[in-house]
Coordinates of C-alpha atoms and ligand atoms in Angstrom, one line a residue:
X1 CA 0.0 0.0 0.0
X2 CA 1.4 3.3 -0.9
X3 CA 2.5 5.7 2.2
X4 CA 2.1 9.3 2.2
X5 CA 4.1 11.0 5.3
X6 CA 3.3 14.7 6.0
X7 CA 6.3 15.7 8.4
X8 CA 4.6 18.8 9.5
X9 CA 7.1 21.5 10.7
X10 CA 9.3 20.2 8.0
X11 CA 11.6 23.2 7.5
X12 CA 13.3 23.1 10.8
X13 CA 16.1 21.7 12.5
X14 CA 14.5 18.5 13.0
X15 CA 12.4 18.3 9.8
X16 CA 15.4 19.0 7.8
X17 CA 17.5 16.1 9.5
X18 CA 14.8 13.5 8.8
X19 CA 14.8 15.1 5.4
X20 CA 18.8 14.6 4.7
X21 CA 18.4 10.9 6.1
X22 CA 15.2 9.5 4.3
X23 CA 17.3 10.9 1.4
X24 CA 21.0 9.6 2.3
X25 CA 20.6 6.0 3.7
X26 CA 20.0 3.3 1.4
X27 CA 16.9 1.5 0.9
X28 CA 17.4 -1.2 2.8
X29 CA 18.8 -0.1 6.1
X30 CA 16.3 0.7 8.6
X31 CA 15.9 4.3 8.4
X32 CA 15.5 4.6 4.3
X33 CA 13.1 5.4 2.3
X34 CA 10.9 2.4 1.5
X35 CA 9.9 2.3 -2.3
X36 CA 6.1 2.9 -1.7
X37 CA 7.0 5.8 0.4
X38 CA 6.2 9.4 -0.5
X39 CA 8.0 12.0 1.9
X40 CA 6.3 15.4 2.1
X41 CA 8.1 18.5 4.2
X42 CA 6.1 21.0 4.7
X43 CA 6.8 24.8 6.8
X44 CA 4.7 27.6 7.6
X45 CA 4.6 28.9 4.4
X46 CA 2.8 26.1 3.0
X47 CA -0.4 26.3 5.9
X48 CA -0.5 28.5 9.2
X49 CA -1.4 25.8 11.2
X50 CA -3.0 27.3 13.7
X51 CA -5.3 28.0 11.4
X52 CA -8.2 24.8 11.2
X53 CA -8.8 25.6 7.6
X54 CA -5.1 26.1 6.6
X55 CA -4.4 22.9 8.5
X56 CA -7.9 21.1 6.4
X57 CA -6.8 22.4 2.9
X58 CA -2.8 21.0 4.0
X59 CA -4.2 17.3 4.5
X60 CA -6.8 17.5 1.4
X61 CA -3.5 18.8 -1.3
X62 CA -1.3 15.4 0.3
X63 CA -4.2 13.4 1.7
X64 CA -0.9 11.6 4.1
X65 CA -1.5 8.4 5.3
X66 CA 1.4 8.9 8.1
X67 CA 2.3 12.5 10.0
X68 CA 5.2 13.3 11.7
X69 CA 3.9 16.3 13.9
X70 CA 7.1 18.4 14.8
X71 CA 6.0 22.2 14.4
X72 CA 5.6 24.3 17.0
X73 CA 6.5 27.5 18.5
X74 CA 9.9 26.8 19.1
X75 CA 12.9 28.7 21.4
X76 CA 15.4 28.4 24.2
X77 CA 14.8 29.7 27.7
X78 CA 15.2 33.5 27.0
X79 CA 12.2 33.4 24.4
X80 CA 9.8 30.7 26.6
X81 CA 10.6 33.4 29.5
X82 CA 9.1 36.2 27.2
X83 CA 6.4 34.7 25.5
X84 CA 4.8 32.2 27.6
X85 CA 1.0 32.7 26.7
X86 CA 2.0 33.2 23.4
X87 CA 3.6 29.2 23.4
X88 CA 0.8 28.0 25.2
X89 CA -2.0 29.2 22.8
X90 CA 0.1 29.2 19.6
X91 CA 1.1 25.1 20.8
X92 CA -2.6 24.0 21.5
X93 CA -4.0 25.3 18.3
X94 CA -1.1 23.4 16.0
X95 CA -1.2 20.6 18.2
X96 CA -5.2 20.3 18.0
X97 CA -5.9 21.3 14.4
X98 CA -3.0 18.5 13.4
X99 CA -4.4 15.7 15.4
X100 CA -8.1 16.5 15.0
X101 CA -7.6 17.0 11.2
X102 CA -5.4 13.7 11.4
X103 CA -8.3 12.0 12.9
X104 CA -11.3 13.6 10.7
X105 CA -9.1 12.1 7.2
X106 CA -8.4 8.8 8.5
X107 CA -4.6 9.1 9.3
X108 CA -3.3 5.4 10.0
X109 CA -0.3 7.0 12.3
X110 CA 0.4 10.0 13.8
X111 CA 3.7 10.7 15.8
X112 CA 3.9 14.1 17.7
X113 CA 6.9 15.8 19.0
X114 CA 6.8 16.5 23.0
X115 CA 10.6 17.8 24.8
X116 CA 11.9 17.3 27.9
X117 CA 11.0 20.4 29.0
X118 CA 7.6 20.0 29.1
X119 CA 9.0 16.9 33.0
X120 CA 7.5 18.5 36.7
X121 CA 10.3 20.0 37.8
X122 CA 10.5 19.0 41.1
X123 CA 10.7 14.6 40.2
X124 CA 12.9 12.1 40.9
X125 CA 15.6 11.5 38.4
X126 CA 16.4 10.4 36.2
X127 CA 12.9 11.4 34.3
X128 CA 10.6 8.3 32.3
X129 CA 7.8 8.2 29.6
X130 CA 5.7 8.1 33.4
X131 CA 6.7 11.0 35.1
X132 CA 5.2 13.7 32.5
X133 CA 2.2 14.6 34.3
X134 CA 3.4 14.0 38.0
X135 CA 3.8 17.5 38.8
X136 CA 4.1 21.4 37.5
X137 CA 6.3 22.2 34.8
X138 CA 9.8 24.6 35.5
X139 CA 8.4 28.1 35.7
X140 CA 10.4 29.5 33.5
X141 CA 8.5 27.6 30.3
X142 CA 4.8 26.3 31.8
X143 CA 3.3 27.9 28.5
X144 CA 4.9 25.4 26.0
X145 CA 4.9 22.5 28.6
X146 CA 1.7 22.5 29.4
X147 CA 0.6 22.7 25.8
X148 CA 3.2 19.7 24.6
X149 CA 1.7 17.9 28.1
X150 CA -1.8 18.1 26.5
X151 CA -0.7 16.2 23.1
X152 CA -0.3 13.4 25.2
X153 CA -3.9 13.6 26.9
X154 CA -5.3 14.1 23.3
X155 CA -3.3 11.0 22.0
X156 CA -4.9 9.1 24.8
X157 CA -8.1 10.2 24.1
X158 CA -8.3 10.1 20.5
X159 CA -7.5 6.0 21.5
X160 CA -9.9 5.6 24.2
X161 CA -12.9 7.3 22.2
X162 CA -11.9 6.1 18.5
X163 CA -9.4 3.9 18.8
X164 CA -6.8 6.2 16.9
X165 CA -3.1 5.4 16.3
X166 CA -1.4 8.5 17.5
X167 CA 1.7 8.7 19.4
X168 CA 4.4 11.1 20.7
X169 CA 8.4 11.0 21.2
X170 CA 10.2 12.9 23.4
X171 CA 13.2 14.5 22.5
X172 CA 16.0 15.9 24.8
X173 CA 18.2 19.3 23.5
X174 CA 18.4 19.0 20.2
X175 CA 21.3 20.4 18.2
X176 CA 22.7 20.3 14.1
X177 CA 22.5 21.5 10.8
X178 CA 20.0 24.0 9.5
X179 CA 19.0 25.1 13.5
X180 CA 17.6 28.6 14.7
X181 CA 21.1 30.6 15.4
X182 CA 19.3 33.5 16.6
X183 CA 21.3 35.6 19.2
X184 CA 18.5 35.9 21.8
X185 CA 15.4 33.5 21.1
X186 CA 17.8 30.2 19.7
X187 CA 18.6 27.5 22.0
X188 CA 22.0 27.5 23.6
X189 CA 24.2 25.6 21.2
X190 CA 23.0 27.6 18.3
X191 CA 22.6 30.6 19.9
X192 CA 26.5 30.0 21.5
X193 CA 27.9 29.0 17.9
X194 CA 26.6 32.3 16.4
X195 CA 27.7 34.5 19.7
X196 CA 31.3 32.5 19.5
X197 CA 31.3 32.8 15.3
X198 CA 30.7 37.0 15.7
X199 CA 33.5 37.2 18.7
X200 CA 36.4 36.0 16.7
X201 CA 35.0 38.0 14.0
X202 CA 35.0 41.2 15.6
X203 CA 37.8 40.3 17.9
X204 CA 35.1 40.9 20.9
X205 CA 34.4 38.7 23.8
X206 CA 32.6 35.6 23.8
X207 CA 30.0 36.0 26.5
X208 CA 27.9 32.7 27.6
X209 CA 24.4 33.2 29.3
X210 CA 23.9 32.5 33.2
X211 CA 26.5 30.2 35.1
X212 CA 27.4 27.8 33.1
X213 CA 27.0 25.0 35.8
X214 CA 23.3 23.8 34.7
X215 CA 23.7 20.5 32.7
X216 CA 21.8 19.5 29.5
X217 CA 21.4 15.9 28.1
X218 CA 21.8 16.7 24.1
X219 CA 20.9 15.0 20.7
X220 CA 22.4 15.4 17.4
X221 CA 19.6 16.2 15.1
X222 CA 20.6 13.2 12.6
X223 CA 20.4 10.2 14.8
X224 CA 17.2 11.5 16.2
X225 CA 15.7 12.0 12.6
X226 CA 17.1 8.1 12.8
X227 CA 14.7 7.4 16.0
X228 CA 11.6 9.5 14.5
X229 CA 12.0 6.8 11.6
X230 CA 11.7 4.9 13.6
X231 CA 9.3 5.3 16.0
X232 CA 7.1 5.8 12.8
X233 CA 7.9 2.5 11.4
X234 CA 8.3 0.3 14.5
X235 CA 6.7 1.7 17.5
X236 CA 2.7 1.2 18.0
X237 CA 1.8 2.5 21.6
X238 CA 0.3 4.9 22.8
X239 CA 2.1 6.1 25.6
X240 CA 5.3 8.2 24.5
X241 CA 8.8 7.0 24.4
X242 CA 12.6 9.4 25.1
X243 CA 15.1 9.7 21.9
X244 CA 17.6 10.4 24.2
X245 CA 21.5 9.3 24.6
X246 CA 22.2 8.1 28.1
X247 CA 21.3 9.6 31.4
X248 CA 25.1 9.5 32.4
X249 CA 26.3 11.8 29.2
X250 CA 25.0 15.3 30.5
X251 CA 27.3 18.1 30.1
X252 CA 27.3 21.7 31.8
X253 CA 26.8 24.0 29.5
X254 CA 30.4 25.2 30.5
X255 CA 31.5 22.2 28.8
X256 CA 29.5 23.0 25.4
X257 CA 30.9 27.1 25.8
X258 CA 34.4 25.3 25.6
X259 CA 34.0 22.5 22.8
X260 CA 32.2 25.1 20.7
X261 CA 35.3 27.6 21.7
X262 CA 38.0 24.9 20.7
X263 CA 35.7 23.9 17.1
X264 CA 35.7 27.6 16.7
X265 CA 39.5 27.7 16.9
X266 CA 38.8 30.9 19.2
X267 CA 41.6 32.5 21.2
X268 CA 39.9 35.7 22.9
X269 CA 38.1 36.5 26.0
X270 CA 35.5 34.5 27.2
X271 CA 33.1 35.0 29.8
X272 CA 29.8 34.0 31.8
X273 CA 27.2 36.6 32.4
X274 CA 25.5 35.7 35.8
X275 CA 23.4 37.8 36.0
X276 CA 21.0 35.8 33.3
X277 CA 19.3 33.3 34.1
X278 CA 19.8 29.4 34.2
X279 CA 16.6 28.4 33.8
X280 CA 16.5 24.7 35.4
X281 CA 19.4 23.1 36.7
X282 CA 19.0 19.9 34.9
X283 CA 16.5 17.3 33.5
X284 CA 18.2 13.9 32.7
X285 CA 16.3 11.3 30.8
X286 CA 16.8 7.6 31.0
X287 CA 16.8 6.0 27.1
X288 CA 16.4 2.2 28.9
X289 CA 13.0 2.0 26.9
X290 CA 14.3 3.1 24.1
X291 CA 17.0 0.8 23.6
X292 CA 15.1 -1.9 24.8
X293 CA 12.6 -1.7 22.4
X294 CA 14.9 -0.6 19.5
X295 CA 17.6 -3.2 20.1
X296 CA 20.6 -1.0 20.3
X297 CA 21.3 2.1 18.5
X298 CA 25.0 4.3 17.5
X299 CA 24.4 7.4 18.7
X300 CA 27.6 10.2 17.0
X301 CA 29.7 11.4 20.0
X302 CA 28.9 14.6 21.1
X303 CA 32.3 16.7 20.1
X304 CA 32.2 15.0 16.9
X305 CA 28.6 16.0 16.1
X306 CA 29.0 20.0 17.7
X307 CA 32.1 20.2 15.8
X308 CA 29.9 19.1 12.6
X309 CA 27.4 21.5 13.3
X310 CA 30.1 24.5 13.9
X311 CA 31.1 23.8 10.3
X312 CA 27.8 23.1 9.2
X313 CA 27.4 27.0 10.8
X314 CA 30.5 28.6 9.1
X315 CA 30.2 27.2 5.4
X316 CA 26.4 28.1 5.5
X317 CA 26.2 31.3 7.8
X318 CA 24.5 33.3 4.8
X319 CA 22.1 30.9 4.2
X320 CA 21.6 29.6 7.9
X321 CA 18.7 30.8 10.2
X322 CA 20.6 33.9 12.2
X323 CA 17.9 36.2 13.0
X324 CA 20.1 38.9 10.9
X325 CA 19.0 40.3 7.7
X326 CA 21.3 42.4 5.0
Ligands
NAP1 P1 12.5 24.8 14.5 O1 13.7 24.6 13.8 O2 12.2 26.1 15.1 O3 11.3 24.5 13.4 C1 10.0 24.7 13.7 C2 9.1 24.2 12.6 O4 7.7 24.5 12.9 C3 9.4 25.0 11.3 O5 9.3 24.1 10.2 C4 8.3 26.0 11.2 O6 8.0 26.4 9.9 C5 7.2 25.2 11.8 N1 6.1 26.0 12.4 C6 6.2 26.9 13.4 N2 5.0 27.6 13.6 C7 4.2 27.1 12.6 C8 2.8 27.3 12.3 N3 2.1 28.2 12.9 N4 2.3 26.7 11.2 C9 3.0 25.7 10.5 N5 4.3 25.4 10.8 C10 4.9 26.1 11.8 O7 12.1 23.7 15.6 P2 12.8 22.3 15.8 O8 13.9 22.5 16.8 O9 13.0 21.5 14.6 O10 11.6 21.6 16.6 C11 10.9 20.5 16.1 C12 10.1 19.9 17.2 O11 11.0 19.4 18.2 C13 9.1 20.8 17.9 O12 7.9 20.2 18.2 C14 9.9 21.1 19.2 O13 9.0 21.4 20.2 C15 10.6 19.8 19.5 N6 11.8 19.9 20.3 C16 12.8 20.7 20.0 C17 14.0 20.7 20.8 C18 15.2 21.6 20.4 O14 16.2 21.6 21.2 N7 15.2 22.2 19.3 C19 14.0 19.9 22.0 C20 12.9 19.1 22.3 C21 11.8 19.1 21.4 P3 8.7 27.7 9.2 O15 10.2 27.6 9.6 O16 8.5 27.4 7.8 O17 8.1 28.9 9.7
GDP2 P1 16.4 24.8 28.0 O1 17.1 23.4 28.1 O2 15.0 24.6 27.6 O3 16.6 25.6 29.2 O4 17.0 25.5 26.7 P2 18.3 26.2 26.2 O5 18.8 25.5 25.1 O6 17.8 27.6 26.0 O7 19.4 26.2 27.3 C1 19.4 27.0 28.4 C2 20.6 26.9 29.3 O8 21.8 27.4 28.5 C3 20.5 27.8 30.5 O9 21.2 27.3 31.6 C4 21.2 29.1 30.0 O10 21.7 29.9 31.0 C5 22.3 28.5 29.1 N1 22.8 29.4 28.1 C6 24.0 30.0 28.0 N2 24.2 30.8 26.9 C7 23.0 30.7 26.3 C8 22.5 31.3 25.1 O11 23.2 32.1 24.4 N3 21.2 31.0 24.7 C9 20.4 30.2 25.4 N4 19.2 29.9 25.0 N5 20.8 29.6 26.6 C10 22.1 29.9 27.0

């Protein structure tokens, strides 16, 4: 039968990784295209869809037997600080119209995107697929988590009422290719990679946000694009399951200031402001259901896949996502 998949927020930093790898691995490894599979990528440009009509008139041009759900209203801490009613409402409208519109059309699968963020903040580490709802999110991004929080109570009720096949994975920080490098409103990697990038340029110091000392548990956009696959092809349940490296390989975000520092080949000063804030101190994630179910998986060493994405950064900084125009 043929297989249409709509990867909705298809233009990002994950939706481009799944895009390079349905297009680079071979046919018969696990994570390539299959030959009655149609890939469609679709951004904002294509349907707002917060919009339930833009969203209807999306799924009635493909008709998609399979989504991938990944777009949201997306930032680091600094823009989930500003605009948090504006990631809660903004979230719950994509998030609705995609599964609703899934449902009303006869999608066979859908798999949604949660985040790590979206944990109780106060939990016992480190946090599982069962620990989502046990408590309130970190204050410092409640909008976005509580809207990611509700895909999950959808998912289990579009089961319980019609029996629906619609799922969600939860990624940890994700960094790579083709990510938001915005100076403010970009997550930290990017966001450090274009601070570091404009201090050697300008011969200016290279000043890291907060501390320092929180830790982060991060994924390199192409092997998660690997697990989305997947979790797509291979993963029928319900409840969600973490794309995550091990719980044991956080890093401080010291540690990510100084690998991007040493890929950069920067020699200036370098600094922490701590007068911003860390936002929370940590949120490791254990992967034991992941590779349990998926049988063992290679994930790219971390300095090997930030030293990819520096380069990535430097040959494509005109065309990359910098949040500068001229
Ligand atoms: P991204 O690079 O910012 O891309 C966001 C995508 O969503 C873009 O394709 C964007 O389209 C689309 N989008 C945003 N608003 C839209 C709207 N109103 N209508 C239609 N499309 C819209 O984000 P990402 O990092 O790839 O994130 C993908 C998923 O991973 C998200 O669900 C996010 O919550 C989750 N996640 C991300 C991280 C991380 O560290 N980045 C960590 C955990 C989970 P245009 O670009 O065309 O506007
Ligand atoms: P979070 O995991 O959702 O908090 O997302 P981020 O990717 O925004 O990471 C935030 C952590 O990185 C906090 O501890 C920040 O203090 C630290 N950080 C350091 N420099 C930056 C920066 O330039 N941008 C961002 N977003 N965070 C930074």
């Amino acid at each position: 039968m043929a297989t249409v998949v709509l990867v909705t927020g298809g233009t990002g930093l994950v939706g481009r990784a799944i895009e390079h790898i349905i297009n680079t691995e071979p046919e018969n490894s696990r994570f390539g295209r299959k030959s009655n599979e149609t890939w469609i990528f679709t951004g904002s440009s294509h349907a707002d869809l917060r919009d339930p009509e833009q969203t209807r008139k999306l799924f009635e041009k493909f008709n998609p037997t399979h989504v991938i759900h990944l777009a949201a209203l997306v930032g680091g801490l600094y823009k989930n600080m500003k605009y948090k009613l504006r990631f809660l409402r903004d979230n719950i409208h994509i998030n609705d119209n995609v599964l609703h519109t899934s449902y009303l059309t006869n999608v066979t699968k859908v798999v949604s995107c949660l985040s790590t963020c979206v944990f109780p903040d106060k939990v016992t580490y480190p946090l599982d697929e069962r620990k989502i709802h046990a408590g309130p999110p970190h204050e410092s991004n409640f909008g976005y988590a509580y809207a990611k929080r509700l895909v999950d109570v959808q998912n289990h009720a579009y089961k319980a009422e019609f029996g629906c096949n619609f799922t969600s994975a939860i990624p940890t920080n994700i960094f790579g290719p083709n990510d938001n490098f915005d100076l403010d409103d970009s997550h930290v990697i990017p966001g450090l990679i274009h601070k570091c990038y404009l201090a050697k340029k300008n011969n200016t110091p290279f000043v890291v946000s907060g501390t320092g000392k929180p830790l982060r548990q991060f994924i390199y956009s192409y092997d998660l694009a690997k697990l989305f696959i997947w979790v797509l092809r291979e993963y029928d349940d319900v409840e969600p399951v973490t794309l995550c490296v091990g719980e044991n390989e956080e890093v401080t975000i010291r540690e990510v200031a100084d690998a991007i520092v040493k890929s950069m080949g920067f020699q200036g000063e370098y600094l922490f402001d701590a007068t911003l804030s860390d936002g929370q101190f940590r949120k490791p994630a254990s992967n034991e259901k992941l590779l349990k179910l998926i049988g063992g998986f290679e994930f790219t060493p971390f300095d090997q896949a930030l030293d990819s994405t520096v380069k990535w950064f430097i040959n494509y900084y005109d065309e990359a996502r910098t949040g500068m125009t001229g």
